[in-house]
mmCIF file of C-alpha atoms in Angstrom:
data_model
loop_
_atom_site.group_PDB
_atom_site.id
_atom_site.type_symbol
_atom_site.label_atom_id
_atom_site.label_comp_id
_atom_site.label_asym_id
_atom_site.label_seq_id
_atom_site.Cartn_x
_atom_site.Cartn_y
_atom_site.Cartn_z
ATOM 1 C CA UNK A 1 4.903 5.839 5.523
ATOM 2 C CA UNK A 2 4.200 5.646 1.267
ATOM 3 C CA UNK A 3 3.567 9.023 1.280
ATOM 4 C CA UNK A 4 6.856 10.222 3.133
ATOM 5 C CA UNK A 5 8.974 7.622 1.330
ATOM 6 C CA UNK A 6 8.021 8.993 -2.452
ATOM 7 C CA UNK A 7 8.024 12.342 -1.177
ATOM 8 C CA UNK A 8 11.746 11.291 -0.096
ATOM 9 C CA UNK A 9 12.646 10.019 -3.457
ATOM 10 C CA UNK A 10 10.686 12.794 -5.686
ATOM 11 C CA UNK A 11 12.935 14.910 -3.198
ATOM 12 C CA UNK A 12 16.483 13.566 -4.814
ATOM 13 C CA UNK A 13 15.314 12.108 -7.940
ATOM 14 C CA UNK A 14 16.009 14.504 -10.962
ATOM 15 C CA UNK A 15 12.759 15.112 -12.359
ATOM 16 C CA UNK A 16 14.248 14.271 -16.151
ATOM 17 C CA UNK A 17 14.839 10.601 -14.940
ATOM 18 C CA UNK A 18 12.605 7.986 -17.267
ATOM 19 C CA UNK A 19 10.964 6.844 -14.072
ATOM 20 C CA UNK A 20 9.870 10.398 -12.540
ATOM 21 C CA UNK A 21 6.569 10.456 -14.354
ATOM 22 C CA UNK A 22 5.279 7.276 -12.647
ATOM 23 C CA UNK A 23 6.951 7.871 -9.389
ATOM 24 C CA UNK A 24 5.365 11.259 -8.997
ATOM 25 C CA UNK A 25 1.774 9.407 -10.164
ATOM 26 C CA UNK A 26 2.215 7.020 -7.664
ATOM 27 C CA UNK A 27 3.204 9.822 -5.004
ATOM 28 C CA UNK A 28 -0.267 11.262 -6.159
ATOM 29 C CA UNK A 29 -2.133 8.460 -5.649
ATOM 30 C CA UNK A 30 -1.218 7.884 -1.810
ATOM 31 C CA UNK A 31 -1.285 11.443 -1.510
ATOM 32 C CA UNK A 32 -5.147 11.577 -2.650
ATOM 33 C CA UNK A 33 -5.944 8.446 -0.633
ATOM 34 C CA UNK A 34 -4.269 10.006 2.841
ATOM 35 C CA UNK A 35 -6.416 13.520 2.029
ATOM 36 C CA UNK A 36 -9.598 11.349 1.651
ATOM 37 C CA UNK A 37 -8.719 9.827 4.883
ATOM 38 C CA UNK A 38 -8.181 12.924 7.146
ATOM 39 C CA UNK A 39 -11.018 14.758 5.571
ATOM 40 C CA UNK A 40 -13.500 12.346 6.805
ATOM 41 C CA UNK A 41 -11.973 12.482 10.439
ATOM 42 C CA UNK A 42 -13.974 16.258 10.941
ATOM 43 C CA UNK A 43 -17.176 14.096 10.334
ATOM 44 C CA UNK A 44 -16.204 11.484 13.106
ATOM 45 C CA UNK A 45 -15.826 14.417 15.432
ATOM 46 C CA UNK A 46 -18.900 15.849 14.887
ATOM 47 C CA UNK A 47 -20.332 12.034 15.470
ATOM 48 C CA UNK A 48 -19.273 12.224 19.032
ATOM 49 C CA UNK A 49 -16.188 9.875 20.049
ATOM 50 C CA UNK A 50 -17.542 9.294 23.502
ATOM 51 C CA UNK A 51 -16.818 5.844 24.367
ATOM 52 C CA UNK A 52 -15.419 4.814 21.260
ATOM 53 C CA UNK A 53 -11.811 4.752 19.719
ATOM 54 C CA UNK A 54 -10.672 5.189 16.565
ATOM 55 C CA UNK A 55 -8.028 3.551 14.655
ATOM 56 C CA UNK A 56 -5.982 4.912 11.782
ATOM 57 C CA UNK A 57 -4.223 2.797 8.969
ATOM 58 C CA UNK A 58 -4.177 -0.543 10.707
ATOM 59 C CA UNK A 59 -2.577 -2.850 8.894
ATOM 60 C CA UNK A 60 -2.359 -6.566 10.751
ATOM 61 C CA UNK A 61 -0.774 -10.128 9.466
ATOM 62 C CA UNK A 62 -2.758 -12.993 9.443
ATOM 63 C CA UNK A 63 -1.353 -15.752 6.666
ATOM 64 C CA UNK A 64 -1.329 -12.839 4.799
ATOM 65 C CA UNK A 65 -1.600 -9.043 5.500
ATOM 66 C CA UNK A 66 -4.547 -6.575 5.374
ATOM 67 C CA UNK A 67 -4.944 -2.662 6.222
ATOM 68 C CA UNK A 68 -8.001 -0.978 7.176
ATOM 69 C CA UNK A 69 -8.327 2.888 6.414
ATOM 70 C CA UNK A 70 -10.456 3.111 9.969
ATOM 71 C CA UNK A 71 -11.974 1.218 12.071
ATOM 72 C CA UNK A 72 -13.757 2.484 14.927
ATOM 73 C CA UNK A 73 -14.147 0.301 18.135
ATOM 74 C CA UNK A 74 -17.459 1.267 20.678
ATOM 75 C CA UNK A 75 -18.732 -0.672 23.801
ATOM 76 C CA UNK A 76 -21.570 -2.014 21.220
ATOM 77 C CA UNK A 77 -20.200 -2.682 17.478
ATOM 78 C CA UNK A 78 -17.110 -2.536 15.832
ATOM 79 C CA UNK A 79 -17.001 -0.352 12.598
ATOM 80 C CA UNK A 80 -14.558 -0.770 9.905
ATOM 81 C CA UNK A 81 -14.567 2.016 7.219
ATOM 82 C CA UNK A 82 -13.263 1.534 3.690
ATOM 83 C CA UNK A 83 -12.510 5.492 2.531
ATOM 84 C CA UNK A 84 -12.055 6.403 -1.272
ATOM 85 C CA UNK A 85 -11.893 9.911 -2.468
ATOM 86 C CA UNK A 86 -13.092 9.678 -5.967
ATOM 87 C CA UNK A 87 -14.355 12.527 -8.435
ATOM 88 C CA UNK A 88 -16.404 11.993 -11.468
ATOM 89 C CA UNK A 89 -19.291 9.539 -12.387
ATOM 90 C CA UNK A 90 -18.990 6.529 -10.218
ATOM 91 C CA UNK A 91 -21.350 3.620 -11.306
ATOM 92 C CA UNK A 92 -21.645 0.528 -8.938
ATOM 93 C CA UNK A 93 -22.079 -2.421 -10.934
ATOM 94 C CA UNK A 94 -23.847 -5.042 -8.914
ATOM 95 C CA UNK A 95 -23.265 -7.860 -11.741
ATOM 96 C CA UNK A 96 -20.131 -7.504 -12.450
ATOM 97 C CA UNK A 97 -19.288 -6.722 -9.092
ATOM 98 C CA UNK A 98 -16.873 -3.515 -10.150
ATOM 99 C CA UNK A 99 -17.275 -0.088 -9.481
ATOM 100 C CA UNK A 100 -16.690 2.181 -12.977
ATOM 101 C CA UNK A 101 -15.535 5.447 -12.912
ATOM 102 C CA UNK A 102 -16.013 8.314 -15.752
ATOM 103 C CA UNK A 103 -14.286 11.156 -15.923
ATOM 104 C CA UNK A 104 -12.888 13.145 -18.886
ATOM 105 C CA UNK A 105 -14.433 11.029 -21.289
ATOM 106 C CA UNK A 106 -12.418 8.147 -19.793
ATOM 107 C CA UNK A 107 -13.502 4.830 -18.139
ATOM 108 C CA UNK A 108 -11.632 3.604 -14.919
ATOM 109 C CA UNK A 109 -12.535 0.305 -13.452
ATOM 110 C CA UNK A 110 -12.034 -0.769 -9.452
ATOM 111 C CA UNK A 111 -12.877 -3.647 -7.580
ATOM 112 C CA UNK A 112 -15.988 -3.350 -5.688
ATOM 113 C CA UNK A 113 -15.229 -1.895 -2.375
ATOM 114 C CA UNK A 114 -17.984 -3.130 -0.200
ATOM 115 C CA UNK A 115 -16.475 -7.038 -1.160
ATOM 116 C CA UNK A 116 -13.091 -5.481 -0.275
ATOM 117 C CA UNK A 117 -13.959 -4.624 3.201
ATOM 118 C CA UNK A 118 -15.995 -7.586 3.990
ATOM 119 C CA UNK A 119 -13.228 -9.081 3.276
ATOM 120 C CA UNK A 120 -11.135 -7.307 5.522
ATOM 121 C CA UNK A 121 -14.052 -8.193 7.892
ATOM 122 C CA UNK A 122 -12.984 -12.173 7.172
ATOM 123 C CA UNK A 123 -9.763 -11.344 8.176
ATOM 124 C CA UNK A 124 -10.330 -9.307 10.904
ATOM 125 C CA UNK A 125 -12.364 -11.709 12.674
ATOM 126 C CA UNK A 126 -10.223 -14.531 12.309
ATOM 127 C CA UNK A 127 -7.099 -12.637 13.577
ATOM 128 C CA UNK A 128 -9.150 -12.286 16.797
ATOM 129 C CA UNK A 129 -10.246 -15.743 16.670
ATOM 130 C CA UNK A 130 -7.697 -16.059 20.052
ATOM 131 C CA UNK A 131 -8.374 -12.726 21.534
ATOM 132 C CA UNK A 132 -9.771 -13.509 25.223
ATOM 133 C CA UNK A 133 -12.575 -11.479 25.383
ATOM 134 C CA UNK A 134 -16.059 -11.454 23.895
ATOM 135 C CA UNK A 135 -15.978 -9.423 20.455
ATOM 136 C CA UNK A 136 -18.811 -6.788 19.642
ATOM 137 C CA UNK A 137 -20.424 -7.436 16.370
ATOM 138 C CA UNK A 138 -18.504 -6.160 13.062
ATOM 139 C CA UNK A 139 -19.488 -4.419 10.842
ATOM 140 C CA UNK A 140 -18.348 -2.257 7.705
ATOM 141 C CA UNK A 141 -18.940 0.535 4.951
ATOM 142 C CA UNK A 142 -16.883 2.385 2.495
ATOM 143 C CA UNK A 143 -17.456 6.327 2.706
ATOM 144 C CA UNK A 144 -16.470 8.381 -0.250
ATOM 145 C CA UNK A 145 -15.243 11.583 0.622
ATOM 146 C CA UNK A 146 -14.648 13.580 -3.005
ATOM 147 C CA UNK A 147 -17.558 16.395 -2.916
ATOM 148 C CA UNK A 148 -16.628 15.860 -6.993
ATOM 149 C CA UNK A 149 -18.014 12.526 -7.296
ATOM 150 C CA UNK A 150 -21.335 11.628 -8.220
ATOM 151 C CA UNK A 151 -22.589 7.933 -6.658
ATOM 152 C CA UNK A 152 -24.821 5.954 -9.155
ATOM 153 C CA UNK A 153 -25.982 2.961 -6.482
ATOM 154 C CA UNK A 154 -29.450 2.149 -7.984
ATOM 155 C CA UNK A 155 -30.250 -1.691 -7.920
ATOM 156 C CA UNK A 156 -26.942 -2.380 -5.924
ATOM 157 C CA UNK A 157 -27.883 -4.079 -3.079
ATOM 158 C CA UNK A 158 -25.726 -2.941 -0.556
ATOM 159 C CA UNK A 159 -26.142 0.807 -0.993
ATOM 160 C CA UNK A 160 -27.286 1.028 2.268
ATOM 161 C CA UNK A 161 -23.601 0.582 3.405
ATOM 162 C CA UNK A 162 -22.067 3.414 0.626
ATOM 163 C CA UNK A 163 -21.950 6.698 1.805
ATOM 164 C CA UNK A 164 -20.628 10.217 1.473
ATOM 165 C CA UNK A 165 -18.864 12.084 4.590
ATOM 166 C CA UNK A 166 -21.468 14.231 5.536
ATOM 167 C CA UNK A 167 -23.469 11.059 5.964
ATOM 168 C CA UNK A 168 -21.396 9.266 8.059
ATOM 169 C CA UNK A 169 -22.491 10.847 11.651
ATOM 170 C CA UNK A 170 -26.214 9.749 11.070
ATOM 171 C CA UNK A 171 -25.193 6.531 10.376
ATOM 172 C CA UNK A 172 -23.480 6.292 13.129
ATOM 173 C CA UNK A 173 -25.801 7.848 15.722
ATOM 174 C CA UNK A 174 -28.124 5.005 13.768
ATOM 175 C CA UNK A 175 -26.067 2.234 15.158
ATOM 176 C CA UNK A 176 -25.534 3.507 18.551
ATOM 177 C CA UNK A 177 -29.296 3.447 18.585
ATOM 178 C CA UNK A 178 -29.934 0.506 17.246
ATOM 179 C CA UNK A 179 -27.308 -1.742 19.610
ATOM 180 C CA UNK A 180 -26.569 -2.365 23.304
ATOM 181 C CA UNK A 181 -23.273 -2.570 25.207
ATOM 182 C CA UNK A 182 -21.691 -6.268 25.085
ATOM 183 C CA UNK A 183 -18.130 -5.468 26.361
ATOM 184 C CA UNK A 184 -17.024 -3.552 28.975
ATOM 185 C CA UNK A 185 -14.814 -0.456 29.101
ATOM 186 C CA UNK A 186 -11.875 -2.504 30.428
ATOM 187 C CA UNK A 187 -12.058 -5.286 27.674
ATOM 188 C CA UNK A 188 -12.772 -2.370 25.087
ATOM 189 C CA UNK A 189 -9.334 -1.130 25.970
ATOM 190 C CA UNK A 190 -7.992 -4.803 25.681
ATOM 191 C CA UNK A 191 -9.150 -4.982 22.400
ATOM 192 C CA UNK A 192 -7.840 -1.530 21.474
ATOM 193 C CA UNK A 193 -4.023 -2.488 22.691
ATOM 194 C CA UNK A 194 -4.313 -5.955 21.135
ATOM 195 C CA UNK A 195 -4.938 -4.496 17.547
ATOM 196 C CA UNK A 196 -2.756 -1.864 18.115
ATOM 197 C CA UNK A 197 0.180 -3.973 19.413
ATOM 198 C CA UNK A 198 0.074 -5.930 16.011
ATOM 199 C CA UNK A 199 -0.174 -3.627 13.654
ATOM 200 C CA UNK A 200 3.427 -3.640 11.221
ATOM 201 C CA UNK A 201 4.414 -0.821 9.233
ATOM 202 C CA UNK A 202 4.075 -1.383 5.464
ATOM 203 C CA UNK A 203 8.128 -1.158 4.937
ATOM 204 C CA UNK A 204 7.980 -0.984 0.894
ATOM 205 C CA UNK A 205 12.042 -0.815 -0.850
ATOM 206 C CA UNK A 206 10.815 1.860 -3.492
ATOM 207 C CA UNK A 207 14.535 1.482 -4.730
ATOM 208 C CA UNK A 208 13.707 -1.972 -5.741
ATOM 209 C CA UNK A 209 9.980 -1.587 -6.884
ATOM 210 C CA UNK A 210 11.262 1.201 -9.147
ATOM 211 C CA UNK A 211 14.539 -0.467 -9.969
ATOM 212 C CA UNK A 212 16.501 2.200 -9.172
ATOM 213 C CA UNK A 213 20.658 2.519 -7.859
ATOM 214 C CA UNK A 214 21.204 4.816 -5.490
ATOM 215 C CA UNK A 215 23.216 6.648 -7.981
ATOM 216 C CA UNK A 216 20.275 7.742 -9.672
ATOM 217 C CA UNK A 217 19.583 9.735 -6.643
ATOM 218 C CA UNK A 218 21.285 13.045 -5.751
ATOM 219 C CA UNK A 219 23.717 12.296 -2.699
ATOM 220 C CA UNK A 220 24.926 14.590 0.385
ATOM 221 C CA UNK A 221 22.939 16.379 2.874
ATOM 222 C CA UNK A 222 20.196 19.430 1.698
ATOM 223 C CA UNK A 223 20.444 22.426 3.387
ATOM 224 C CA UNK A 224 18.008 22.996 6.449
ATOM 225 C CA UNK A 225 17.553 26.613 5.222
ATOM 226 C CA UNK A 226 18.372 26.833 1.541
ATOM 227 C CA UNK A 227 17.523 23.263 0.480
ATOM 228 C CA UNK A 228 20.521 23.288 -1.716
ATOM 229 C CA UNK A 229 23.008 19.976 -1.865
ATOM 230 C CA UNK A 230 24.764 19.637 -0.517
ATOM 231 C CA UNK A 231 26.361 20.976 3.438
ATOM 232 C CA UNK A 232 29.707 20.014 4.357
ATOM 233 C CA UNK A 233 30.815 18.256 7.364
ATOM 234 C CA UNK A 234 33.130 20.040 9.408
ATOM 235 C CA UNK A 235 33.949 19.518 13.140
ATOM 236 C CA UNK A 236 31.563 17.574 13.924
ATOM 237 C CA UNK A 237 29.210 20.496 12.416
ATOM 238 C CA UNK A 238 27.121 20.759 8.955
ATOM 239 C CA UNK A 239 27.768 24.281 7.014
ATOM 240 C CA UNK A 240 26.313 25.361 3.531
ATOM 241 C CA UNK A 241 28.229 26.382 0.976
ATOM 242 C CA UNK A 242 25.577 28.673 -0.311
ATOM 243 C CA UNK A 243 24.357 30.496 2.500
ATOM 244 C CA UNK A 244 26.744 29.356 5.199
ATOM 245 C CA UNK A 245 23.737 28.153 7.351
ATOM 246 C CA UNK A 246 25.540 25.831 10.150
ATOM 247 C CA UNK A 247 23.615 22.868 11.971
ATOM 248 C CA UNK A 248 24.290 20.395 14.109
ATOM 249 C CA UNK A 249 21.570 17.677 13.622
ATOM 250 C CA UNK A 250 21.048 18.497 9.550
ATOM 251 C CA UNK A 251 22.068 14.786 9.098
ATOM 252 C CA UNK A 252 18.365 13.634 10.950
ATOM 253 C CA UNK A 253 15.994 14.372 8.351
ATOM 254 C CA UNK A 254 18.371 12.296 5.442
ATOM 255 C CA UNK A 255 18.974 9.533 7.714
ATOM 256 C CA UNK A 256 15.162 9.121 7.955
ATOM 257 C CA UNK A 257 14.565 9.288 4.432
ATOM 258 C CA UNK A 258 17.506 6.723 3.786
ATOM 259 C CA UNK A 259 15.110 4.388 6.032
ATOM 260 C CA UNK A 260 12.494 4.718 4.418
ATOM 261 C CA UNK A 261 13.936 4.254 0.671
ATOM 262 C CA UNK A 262 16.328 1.242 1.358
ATOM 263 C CA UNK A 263 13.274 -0.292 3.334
ATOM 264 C CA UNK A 264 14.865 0.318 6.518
ATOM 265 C CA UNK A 265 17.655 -1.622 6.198
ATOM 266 C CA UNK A 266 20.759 1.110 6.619
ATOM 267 C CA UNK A 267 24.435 -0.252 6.493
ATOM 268 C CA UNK A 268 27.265 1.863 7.578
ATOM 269 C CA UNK A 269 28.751 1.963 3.645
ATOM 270 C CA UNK A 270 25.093 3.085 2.144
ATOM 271 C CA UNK A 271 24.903 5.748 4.816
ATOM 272 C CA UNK A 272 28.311 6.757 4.174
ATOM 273 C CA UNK A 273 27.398 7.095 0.558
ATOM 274 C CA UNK A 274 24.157 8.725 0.760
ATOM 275 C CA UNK A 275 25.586 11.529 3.671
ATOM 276 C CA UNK A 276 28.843 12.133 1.501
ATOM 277 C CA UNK A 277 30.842 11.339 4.750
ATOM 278 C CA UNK A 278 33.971 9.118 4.843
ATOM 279 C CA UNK A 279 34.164 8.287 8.690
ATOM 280 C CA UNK A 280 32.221 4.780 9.112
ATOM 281 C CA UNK A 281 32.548 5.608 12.983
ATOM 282 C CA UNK A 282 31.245 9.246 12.304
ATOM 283 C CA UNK A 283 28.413 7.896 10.337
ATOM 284 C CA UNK A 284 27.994 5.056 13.008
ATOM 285 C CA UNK A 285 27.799 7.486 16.076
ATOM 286 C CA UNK A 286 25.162 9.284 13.752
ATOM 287 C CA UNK A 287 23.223 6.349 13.308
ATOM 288 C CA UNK A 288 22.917 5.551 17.165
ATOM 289 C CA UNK A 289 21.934 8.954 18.422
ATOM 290 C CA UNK A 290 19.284 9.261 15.424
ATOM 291 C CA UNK A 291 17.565 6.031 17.291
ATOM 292 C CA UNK A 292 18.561 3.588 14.353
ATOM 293 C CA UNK A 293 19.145 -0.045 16.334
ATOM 294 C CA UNK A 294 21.867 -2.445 15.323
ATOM 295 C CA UNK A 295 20.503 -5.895 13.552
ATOM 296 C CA UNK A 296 22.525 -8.604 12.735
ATOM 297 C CA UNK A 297 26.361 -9.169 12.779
ATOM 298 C CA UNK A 298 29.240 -8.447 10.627
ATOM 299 C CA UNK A 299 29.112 -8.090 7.395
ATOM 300 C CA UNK A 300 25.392 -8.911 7.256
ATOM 301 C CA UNK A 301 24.773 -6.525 9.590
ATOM 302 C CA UNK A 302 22.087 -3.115 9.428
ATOM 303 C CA UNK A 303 20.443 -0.424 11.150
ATOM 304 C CA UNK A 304 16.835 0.212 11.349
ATOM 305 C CA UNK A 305 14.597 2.728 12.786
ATOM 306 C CA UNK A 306 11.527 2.519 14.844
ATOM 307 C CA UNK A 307 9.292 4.697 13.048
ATOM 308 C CA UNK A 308 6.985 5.250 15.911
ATOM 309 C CA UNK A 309 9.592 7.017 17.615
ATOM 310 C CA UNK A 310 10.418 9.099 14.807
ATOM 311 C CA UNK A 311 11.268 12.815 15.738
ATOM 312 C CA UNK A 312 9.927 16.146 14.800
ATOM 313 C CA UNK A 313 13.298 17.017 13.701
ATOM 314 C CA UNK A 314 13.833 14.026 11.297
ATOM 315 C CA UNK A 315 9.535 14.971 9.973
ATOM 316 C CA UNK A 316 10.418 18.460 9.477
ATOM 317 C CA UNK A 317 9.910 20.227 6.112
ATOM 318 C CA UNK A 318 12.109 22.451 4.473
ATOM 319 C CA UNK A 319 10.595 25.321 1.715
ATOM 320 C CA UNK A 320 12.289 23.274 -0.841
ATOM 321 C CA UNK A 321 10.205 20.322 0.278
ATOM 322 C CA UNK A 322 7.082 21.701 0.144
ATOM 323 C CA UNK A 323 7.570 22.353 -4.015
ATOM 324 C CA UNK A 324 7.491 18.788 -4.273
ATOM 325 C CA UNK A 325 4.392 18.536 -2.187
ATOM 326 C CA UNK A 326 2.410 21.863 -4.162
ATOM 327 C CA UNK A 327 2.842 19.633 -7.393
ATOM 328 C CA UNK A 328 0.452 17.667 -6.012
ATOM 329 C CA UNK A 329 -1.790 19.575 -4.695
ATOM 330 C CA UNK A 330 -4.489 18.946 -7.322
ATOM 331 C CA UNK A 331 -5.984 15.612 -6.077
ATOM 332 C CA UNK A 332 -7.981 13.638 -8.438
#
């Protein structure tokens, strides 16, 4: 949800705000690190999925929490893949334990990744320290995925375990090979829902990270055609100004992004603000019939949103939207 929630903000900040320039980096970033991700999912089809499942962006709590790009459960192993799209020169320092990046005459230094997913590994394997059933060995790589990047691994000792996409099928025909079944179908698909039913969303407050007011944001509802702010509400309807589109359910798509900026925690008086509507029962009746749930009572009280049962209609992009995304389109 870090990509959707920037692309909210970028959406209403006003691109001459002091804080634009980093926002928009950061929106980069996570946009880089998602295309990384779903690149490398071609190469796990062409593995062959029979018999295993894969995981996407789990992210579990145990004292504290930890997210794994992919991890990819089988009958015989467990595989958890650390995924970094890169370009450039990328040096592995097996001293210093880093990893050094050069590109553009410039020197970028990262954490080794192969300690950060043993590490995840740790954790992992103690947050299934109660789970019922036998556990299949665990194991883990990183895969880079940036056909840009040039790997410098010589006298790093776990190079064995850093590869590149087109790699990764090999590898893991290599470990079906090389390992037998030790859990069953059934307590594969135990394991599956038990990882799955903890994983949290990562529910970041941008507006707070950034230390923005919501005044620095432009307020109202875009237009579903146009993408111009902002429609007005009238009878129970939404019409442009500009090019008189009319809509019913234009409210779905801001009410969503209002979730994910005030790190879903809505009130009736923020929504009221953000939508440019004065009814708090209007905006409350919107609120319901979006999915939002009720928490808390009074004046502490808030709405929230399930984002697994997020709709197409509150995901879909406008033309105006996809601007914001074409900036971007140049990943690093």
């Amino acid at each position: 949800m870090k990509l959707s929630s920037y692309q909210a903000l970028l959406e209403r900040l006003n691109p001459r705000h002091p804080q634009y320039a980093d926002i928009h980096s950061q929106f980069r970033k996570y946009q880089s690190g998602l295309f990384g991700e779903d690149s490398l999912d071609y190469y796990f089809r062409v593995s062959g999925l029979h018999g295993k499942q894969l995981i996407k962006g789990l992210r579990l709590k145990h004292h504290d929490y930890f997210q794994m790009d992919r991890i990819l459960v089988s009958l015989k192993y467990i595989l958890i893949i650390e995924v970094k799209n890169m370009s450039g020169i990328i040096h592995f320092d097996s001293h210093s334990h880093q990893l050094h990046r050069y590109k553009e005459e410039q020197i970028d230094i990262f954490p080794d990744p192969i300690l950060q997913v043993q590490l995840q590994k740790i954790q992992l394997m103690q947050y299934l320290h109660h789970f019922p059933h036998p556990i299949p060995p665990i194991h883990t790589v990183c895969v880079f995925t940036n056909s840009n990047g040039k790997l410098e691994i010589v006298n790093y000792p776990h190079k064995d375990r850093i590869l590149t996409s087109q790699a990764l099928p090999l590898y893991i025909q290599k470990m079906d090979q090389h390992y037998v079944n030790s859990i069953s179908s059934n307590q594969q698909e135990d394991l599956v829902n038990y990882l799955k039913s903890g994983h949290v969303e990562d529910q970041i407050n941008l507006m707070e990270k950034h230390g923005l007011s919501w005044n620095d944001l432009k307020k109202g509802v875009p237009c579903i055609t146009c993408g111009r702010f902002a429609m007005k509400r009238e009878r129970y309807r939404w019409q442009c100004p500009h090019c008189d589109k009319r809509s019913d359910d234009a409210h779905l798509r801001p009410l969503f992004h209002l979730a994910l900026l005030s790190g879903n925690k809505v009130t009736n008086r923020l929504a009221r603000d953000f939508l440019l509507v004065q009814s708090a029962d209007a905006i409350r009746k919107m609120l319901v019939r979006a999915g939002f749930e009720r928490r808390g009572a009074n004046k502490n009280g808030y709405y929230s949103l399930d984002f697994r049962k997020v709709t197409d209609k509150q995901l879909k992009v406008t033309d105006k939207d996809r601007k914001v995304t074409d900036k971007c389109t140049n990943i690093s």
